[in-house]
CSV table of C-alpha atoms and ligand atoms in Angstrom, one decimal:
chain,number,residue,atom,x,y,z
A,119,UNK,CA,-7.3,-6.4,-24.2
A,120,UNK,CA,-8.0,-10.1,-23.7
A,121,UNK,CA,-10.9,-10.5,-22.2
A,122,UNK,CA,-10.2,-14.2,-21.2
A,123,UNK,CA,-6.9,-13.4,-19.4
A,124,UNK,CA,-8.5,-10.5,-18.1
A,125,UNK,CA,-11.4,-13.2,-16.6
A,126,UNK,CA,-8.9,-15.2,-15.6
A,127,UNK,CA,-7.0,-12.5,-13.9
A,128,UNK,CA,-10.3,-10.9,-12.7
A,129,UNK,CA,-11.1,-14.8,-10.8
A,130,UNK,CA,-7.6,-15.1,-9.1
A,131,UNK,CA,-7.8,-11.4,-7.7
A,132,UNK,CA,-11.2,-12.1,-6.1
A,133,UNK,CA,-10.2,-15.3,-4.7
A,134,UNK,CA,-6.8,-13.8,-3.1
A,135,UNK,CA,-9.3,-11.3,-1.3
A,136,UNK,CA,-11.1,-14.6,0.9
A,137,UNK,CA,-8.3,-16.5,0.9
A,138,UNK,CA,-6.9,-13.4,3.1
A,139,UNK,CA,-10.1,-12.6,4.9
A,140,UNK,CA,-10.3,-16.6,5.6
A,141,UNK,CA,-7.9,-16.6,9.0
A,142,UNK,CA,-11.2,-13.4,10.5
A,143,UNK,CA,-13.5,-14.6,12.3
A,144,UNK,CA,-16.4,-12.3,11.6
A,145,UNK,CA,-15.7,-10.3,14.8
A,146,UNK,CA,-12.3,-9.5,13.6
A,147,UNK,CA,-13.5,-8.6,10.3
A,148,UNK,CA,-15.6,-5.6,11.9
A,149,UNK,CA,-12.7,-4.3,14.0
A,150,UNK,CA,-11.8,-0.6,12.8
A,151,UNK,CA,-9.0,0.2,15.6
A,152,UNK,CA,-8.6,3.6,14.0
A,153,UNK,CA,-10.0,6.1,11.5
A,154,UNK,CA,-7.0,5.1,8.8
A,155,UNK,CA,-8.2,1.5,8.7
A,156,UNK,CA,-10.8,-0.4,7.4
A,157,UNK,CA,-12.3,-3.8,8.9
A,158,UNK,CA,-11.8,-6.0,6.3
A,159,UNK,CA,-15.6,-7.1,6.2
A,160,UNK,CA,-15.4,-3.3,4.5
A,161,UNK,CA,-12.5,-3.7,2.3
A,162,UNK,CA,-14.2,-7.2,0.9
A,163,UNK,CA,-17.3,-5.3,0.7
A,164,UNK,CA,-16.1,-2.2,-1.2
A,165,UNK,CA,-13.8,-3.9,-3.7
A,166,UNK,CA,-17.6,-5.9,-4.8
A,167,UNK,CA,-19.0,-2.2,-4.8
A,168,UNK,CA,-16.5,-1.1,-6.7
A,169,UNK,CA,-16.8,-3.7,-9.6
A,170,UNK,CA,-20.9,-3.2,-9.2
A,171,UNK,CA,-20.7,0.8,-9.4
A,172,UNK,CA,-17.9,1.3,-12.3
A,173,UNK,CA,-18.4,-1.8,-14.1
A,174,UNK,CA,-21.8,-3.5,-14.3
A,175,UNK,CA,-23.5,-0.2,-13.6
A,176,UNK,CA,-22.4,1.1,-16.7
A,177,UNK,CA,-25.4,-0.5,-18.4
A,178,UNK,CA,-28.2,1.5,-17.8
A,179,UNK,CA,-30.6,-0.5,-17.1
A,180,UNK,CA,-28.5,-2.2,-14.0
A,181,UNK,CA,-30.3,-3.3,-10.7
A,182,UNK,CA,-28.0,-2.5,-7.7
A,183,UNK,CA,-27.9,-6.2,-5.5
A,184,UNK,CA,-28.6,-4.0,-2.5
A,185,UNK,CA,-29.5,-0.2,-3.1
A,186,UNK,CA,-29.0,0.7,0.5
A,187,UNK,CA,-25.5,-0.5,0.4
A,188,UNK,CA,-24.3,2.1,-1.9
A,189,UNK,CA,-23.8,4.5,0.5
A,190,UNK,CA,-22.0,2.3,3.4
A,191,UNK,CA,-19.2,1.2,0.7
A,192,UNK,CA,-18.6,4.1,-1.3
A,193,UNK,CA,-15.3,4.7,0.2
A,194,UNK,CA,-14.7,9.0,-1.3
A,195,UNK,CA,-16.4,9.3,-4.4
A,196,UNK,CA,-18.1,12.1,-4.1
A,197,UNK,CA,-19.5,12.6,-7.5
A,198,UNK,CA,-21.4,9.0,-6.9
A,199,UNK,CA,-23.2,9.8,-3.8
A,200,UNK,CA,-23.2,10.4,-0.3
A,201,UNK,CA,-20.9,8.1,2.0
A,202,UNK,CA,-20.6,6.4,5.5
A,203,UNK,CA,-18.5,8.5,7.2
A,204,UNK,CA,-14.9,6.6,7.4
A,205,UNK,CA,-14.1,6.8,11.2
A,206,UNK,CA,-17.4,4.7,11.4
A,207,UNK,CA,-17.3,2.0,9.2
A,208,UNK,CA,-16.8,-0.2,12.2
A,209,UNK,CA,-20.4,0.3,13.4
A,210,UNK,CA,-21.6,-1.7,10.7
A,211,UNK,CA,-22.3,-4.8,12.3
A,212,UNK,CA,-25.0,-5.1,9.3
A,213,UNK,CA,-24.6,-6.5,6.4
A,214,UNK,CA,-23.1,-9.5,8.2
A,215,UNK,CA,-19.9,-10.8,6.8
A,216,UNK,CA,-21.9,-14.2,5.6
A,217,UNK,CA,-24.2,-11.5,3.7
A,218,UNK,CA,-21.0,-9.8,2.2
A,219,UNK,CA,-19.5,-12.7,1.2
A,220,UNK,CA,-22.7,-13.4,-0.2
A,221,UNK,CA,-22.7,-9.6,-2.5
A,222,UNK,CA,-19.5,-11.1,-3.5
A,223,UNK,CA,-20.3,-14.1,-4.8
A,224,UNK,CA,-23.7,-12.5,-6.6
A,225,UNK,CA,-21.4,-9.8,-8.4
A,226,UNK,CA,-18.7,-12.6,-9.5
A,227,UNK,CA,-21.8,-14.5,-11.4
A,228,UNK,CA,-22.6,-11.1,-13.0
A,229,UNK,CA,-19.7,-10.4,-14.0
A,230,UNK,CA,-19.2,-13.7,-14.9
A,231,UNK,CA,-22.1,-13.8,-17.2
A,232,UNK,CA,-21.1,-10.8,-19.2
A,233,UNK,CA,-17.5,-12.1,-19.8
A,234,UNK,CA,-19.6,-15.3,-21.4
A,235,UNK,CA,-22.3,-12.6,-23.2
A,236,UNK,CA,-19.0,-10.8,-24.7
A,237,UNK,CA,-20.5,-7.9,-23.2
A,238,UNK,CA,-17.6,-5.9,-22.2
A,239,UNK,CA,-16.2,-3.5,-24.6
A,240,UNK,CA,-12.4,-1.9,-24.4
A,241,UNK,CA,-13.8,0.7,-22.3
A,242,UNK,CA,-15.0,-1.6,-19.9
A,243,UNK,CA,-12.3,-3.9,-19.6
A,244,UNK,CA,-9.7,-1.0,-18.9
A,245,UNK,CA,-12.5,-0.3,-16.3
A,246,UNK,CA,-12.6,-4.1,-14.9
A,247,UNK,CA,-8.8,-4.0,-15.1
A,248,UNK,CA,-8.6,-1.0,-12.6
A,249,UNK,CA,-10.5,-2.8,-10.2
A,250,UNK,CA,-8.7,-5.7,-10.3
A,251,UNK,CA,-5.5,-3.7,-9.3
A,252,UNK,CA,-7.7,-1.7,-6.8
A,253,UNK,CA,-8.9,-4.8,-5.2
A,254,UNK,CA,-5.0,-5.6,-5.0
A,255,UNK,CA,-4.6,-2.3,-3.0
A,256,UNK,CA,-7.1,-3.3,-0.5
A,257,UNK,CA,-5.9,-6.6,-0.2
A,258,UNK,CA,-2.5,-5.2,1.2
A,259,UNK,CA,-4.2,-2.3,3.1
A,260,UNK,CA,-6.6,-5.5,4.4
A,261,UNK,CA,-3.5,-6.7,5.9
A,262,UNK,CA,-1.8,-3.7,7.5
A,263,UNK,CA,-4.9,-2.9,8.9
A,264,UNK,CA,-5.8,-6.5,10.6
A,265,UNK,CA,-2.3,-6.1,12.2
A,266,UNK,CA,-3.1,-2.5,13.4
A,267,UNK,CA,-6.6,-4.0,15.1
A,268,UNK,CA,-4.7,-7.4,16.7
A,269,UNK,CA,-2.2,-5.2,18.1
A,270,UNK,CA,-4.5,-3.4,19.5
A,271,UNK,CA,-6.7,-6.5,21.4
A,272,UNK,CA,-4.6,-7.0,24.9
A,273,UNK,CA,-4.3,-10.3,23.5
A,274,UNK,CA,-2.4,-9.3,20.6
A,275,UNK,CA,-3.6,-12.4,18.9
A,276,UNK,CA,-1.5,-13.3,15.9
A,277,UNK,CA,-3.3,-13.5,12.6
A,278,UNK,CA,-1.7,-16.4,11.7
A,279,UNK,CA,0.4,-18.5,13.6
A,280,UNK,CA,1.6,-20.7,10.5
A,281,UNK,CA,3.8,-18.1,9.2
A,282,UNK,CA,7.2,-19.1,8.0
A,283,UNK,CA,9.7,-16.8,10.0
A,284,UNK,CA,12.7,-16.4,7.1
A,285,UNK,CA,16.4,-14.9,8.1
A,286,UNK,CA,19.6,-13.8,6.6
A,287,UNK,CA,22.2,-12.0,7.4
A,288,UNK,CA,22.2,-8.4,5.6
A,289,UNK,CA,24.9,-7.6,3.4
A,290,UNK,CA,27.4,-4.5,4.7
A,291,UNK,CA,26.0,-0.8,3.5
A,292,UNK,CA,27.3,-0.6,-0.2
A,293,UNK,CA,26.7,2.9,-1.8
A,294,UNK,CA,26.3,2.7,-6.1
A,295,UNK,CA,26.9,6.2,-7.4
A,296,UNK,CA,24.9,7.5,-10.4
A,297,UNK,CA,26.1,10.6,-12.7
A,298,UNK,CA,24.1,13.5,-13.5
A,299,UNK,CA,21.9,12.6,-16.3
A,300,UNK,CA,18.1,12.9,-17.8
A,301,UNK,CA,15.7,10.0,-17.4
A,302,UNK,CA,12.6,8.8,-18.5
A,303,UNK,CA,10.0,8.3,-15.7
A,304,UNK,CA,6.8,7.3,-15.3
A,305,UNK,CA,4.2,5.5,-17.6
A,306,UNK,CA,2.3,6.0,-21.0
A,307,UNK,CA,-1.4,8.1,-19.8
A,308,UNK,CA,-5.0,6.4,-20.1
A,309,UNK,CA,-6.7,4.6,-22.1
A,310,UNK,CA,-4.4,1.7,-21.6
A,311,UNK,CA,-2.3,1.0,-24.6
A,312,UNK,CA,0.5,-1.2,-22.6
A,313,UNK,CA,0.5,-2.9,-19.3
A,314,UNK,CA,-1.1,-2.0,-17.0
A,315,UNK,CA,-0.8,1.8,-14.8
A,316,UNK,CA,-2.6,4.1,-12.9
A,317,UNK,CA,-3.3,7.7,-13.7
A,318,UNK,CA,-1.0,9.1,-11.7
A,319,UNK,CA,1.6,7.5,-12.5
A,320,UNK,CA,1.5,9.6,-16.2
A,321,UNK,CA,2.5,11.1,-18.7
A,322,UNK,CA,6.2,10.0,-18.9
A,323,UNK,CA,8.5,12.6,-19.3
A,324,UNK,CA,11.9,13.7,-18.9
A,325,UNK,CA,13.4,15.0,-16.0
A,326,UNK,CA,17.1,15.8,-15.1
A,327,UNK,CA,18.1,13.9,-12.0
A,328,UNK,CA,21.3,15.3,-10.6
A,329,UNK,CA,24.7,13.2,-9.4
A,330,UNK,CA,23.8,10.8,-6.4
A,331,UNK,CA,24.5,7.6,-4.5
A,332,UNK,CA,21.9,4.8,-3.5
A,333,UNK,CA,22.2,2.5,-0.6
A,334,UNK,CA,22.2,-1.0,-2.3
A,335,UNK,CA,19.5,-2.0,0.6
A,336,UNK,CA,17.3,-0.6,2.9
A,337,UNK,CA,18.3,0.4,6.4
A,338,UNK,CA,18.4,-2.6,8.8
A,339,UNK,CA,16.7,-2.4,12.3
A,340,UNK,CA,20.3,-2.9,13.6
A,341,UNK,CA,21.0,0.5,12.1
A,342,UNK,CA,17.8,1.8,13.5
A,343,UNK,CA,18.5,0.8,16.7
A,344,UNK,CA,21.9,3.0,16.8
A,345,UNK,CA,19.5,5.3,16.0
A,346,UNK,CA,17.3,4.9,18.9
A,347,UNK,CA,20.3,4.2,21.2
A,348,UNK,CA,22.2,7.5,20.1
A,349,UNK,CA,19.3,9.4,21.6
A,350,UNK,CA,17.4,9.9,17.8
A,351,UNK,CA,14.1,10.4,19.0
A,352,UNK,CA,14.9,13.0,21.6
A,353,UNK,CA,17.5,15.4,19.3
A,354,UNK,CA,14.9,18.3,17.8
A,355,UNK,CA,17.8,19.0,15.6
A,356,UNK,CA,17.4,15.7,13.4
A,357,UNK,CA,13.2,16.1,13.0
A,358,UNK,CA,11.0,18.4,10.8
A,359,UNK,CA,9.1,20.7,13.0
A,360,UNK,CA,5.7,18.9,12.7
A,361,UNK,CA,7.6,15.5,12.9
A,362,UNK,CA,8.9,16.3,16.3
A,363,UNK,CA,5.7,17.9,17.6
A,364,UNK,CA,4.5,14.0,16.7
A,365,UNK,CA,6.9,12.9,18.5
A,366,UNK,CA,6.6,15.0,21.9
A,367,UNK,CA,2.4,14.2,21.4
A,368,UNK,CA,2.0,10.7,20.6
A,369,UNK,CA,5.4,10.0,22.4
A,370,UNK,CA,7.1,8.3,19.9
A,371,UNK,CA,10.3,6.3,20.9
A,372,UNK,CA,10.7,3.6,18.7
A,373,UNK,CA,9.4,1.4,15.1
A,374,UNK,CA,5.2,1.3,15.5
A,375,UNK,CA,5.2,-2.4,16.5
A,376,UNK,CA,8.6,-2.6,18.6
A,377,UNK,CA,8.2,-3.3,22.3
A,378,UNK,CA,9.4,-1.2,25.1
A,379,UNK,CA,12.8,-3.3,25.4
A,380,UNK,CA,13.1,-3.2,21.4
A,381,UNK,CA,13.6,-6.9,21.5
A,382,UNK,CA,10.6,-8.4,20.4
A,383,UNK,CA,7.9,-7.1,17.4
A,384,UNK,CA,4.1,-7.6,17.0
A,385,UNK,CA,4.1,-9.4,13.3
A,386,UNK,CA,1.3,-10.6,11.4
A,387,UNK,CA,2.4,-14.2,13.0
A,388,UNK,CA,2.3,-12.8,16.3
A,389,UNK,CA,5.6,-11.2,18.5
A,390,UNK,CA,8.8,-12.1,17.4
A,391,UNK,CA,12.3,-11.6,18.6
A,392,UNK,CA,13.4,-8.2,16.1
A,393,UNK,CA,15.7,-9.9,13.9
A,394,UNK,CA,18.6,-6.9,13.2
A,395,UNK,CA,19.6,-7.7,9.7
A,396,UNK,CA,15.9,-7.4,8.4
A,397,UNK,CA,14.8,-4.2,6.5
A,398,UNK,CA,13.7,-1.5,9.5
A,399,UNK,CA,9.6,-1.2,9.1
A,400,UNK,CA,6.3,0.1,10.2
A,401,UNK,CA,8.1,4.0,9.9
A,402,UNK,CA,6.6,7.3,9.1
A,403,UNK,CA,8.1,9.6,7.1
A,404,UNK,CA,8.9,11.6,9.8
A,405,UNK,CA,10.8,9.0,11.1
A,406,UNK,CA,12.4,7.8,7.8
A,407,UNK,CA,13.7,11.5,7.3
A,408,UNK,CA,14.7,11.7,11.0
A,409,UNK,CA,16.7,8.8,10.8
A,410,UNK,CA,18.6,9.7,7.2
A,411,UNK,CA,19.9,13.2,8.7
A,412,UNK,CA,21.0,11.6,11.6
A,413,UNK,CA,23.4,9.0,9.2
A,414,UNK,CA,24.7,12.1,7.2
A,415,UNK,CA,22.4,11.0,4.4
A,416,UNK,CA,18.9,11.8,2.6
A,417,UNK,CA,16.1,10.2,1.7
A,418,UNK,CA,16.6,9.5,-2.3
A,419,UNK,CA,14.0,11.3,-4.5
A,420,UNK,CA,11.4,9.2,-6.4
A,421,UNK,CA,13.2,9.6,-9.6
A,422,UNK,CA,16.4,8.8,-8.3
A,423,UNK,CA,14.6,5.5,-7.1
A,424,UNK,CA,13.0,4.9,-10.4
A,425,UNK,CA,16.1,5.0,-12.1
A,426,UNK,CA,17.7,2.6,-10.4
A,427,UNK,CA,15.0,0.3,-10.2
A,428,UNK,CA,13.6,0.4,-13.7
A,429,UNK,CA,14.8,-2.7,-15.8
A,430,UNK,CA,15.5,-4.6,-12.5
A,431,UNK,CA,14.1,-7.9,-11.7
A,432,UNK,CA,10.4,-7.6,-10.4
A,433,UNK,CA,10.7,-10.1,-7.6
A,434,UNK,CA,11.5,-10.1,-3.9
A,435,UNK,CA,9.6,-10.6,-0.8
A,436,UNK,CA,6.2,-9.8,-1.6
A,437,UNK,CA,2.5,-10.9,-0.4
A,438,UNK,CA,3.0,-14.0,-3.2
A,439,UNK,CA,5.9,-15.5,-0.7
A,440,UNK,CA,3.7,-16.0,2.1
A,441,UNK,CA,5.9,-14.5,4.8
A,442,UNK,CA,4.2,-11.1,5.5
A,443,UNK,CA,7.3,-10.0,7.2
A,444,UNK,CA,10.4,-8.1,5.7
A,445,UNK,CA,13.0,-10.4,6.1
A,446,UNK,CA,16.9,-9.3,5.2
A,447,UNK,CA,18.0,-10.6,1.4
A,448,UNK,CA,20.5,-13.6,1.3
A,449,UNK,CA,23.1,-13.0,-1.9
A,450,UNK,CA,23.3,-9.4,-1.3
A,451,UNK,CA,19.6,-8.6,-3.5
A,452,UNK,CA,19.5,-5.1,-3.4
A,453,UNK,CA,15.7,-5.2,-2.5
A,454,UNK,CA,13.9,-3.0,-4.7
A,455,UNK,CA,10.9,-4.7,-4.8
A,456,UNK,CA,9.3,-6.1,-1.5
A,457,UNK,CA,10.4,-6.1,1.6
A,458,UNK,CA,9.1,-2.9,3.0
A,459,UNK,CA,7.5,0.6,0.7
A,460,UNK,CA,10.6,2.7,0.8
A,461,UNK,CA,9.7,6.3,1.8
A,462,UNK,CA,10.9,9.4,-0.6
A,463,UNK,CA,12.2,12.7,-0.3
A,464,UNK,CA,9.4,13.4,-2.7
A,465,UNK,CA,5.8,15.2,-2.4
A,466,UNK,CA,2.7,13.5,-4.1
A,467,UNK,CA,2.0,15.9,-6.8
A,468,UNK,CA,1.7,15.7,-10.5
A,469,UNK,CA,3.5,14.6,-13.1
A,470,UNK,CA,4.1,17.3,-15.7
A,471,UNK,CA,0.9,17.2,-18.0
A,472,UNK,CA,-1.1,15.1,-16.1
A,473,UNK,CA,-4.7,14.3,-16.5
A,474,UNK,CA,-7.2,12.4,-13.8
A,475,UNK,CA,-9.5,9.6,-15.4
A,476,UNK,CA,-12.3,10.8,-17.0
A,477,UNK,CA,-15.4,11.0,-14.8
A,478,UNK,CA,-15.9,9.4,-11.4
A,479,UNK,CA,-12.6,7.4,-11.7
A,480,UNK,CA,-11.0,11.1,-11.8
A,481,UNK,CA,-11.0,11.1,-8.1
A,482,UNK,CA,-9.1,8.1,-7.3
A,483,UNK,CA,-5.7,9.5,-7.3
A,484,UNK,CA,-5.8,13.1,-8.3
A,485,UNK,CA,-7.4,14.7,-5.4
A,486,UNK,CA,-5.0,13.0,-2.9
A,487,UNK,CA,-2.1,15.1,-4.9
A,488,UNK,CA,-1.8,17.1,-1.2
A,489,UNK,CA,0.3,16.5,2.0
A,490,UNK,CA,1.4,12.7,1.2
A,491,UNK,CA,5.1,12.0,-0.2
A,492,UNK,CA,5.5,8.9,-2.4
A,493,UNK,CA,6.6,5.4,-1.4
A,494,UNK,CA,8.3,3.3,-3.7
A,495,UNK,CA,8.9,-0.8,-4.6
A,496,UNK,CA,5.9,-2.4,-2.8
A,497,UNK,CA,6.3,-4.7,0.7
A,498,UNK,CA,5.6,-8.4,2.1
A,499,UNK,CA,1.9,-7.7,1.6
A,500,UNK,CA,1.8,-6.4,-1.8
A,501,UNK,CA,0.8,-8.8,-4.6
A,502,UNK,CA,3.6,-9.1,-7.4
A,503,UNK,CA,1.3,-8.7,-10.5
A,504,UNK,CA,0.3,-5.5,-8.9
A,505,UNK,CA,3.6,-3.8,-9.2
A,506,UNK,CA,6.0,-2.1,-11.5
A,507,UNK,CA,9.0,0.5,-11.1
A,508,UNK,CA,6.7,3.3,-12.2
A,509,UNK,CA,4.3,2.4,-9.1
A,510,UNK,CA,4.1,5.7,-6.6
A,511,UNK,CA,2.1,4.7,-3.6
A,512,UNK,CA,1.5,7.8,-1.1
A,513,UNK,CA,0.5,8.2,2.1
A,514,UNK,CA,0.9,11.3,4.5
A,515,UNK,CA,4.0,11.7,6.8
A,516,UNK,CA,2.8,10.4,10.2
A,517,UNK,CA,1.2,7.0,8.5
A,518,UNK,CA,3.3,4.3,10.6
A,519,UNK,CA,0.9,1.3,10.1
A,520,UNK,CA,2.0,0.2,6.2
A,521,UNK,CA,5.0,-2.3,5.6
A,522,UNK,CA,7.3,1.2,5.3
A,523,UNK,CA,11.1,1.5,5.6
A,524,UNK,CA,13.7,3.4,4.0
A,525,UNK,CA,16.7,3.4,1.8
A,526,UNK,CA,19.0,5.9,2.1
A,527,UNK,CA,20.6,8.3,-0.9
A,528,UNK,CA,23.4,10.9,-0.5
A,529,UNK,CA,24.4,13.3,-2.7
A,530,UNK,CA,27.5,13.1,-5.4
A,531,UNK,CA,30.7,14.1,-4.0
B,1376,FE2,FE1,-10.9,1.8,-2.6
């Protein structure tokens, strides 16, 4: 690995992180609205932790910047130490955020310094590398959580009013059919011999993905709507049995941010009229599964997604366009990457001969393999050097706060 490039990468990464925090005030940045999300005085303080814990802490004669911190930003390492409990990390008023902007700044000289000393071996670097993609995952979960909390104030300030407000009009549903065939997924295991991927992402392997079609984009929230308006979320026939006891609990009705007309949406930039040819978001599973049985479709597996979407273009609507919105494609795009996470048909599990990181690392993906399906192609909050076709983000079925939509699939005549 290089280590300049990786420096160089390692600077820009850390930067993105304040540049996103920099719209907070500090009393947004404590704001946990719910036990899923974070502040984002948290997620800036974790991603330092991270680098200080797993990188610099590999020399054994490190001296933590704050030993008492250790325990509030250890987010579920268990084989580290003890943790703040998550549904509480908004009681830490202390550290302030001017202290944790500080921590940052103190780890970024250290780390720094040992980029100039040449003091990071491969092992290291692979290490430093990680974090810089893990950072990249907060700084998206930073944003879908901000939204969550500003929804949440009777105010429903907008996080940033100076947000560019981009539409098209979405192409008509086109289907692409595939024929039965075996495909090569996933991406070569740890240590990193290629570009960059996480562990659970490996080994590559074969597996035989039957005939099927692909919608060539994601549903619309026009074609939600006739969803909605055809009585969707009141037929038990369309939901799975725990989605529709979600449903008759938390009275679900509608998209997470739509309001009680559906006309308007809570968006990072504030409410907005819904514009019907942009990609449907801000759905559970649940919903996403609801909705394809109710079109006499499917949701597509995550190998069927890959297939398609391996080789394609990696660019789209993503956090590096500045719109934090889905927005429909012009010139027919078919979307893969950005936009909104497409959920899958498929279960978070293991690849075939998989094996966790070694150590502590072990536990950032592999222990999760339980009750989450897989989202695939990244939003308008994920960062485009972050992603790859391979990329299987996962979270459980009722999670409605992430930049998620769906494309649908159908089996082969
Ligand atoms: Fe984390």
């Amino acid at each position: 690995m290089d280590p300049a490039a990786l420096a160089v990468r390692y600077r820009a990464v850390r930067a993105c992180s304040l540049a996103l925090a920099a719209p907070l005030s500090a009393e947004d940045a404590m704001v946990q609205s719910m036990p899923d999300a974070s502040p984002a005085k948290w997620h800036l303080a974790h991603t330092t932790w991270f680098f200080e814990r797993f990188v610099l802490a590999r020399h054994p004669d490190y001296r933590a910047v704050e030993p008492r911190w250790d325990a509030l930003f250890n987010s579920y390492y268990q084989s580290v130490g003890p943790m703040h409990a998550r549904p509480r990390r908004g009681l830490l008023s202390r550290p302030s955020l001017d202290e944790v902007r500080d921590y940052r700044e103190t780890v970024d000289a250290r780390i720094a310094r040992r980029f100039e000393a040449g003091d990071f071996d491969e092992a290291a670097m692979q290490v430093l590398l990680l974090g810089t993609h893990h950072e990249q995952q907060h700084q998206e979960l930073l944003l879908t959580d901000i939204k969550h909390a500003l929804w949440c104030n009777p105010l429903t300030p907008a996080y940033r009013t100076d947000l560019p407000c981009l539409q098209a009009v979405a192409t008509p549903l086109r289907w692409t059919t595939h024929a039965e065939s075996i495909v090569e997924v996933g991406a070569d295991a740890w240590p990193l011999a290629q570009a960059f991927a996480y562990d659970n992402e490996s080994p590559r392997h074969r597996m035989l993905v039957a005939a099927h079609a692909l919608a060539q984009r994601p549903v619309s929230n026009a074609e939600f709507r006739a969803f909605i308006d055809d009585g969707g979320y009141r037929d038990p026939a369309l939901w799975l049995s725990d989605g529709w006891d979600r449903v008759q609990a938390d009275g679900w009705s509608r998209p997470l941010y739509w309001d009680d007309d559906g006309e308007r949406e809570f968006t990072l930039g504030g409410w907005r009229a819904i514009d019907p040819h942009a990609p449907v978001c801000h759905l559970g599973y649940y919903e996403a599964d609801a909705f394809a049985r109710w079109a006499g479709a499917r949701l597509p597996t995550e190998f069927e997604w890959e297939r398609a979407a391996a080789g394609q273009r990696l660019d789209g609507n993503l956090l590096d366009a500045g719109v934090l919105h889905p927005r429909a494609a012009a010139g027919g795009d078919a979307q893969w990457f950005g936009d909104v996470w497409e959920w899958t048909a498929s279960a978070y599990a293991a690849y075939p001969g998989f094996r966790p990181l070694p150590g502590s690392l072990g536990e950032y993906n592999g222990k999760f393999m339980c009750g989450s399906f897989v989202l695939r192609g990244g939003s308008c909050a994920t960062p485009r050097d972050h992603l790859r076709a391979s990329y299987r983000n996962f979270f459980a079925p009722s999670a409605r706060w992430q930049f998620s939509g769906l494309r649908l699939a159908r089996d082969a005549a």
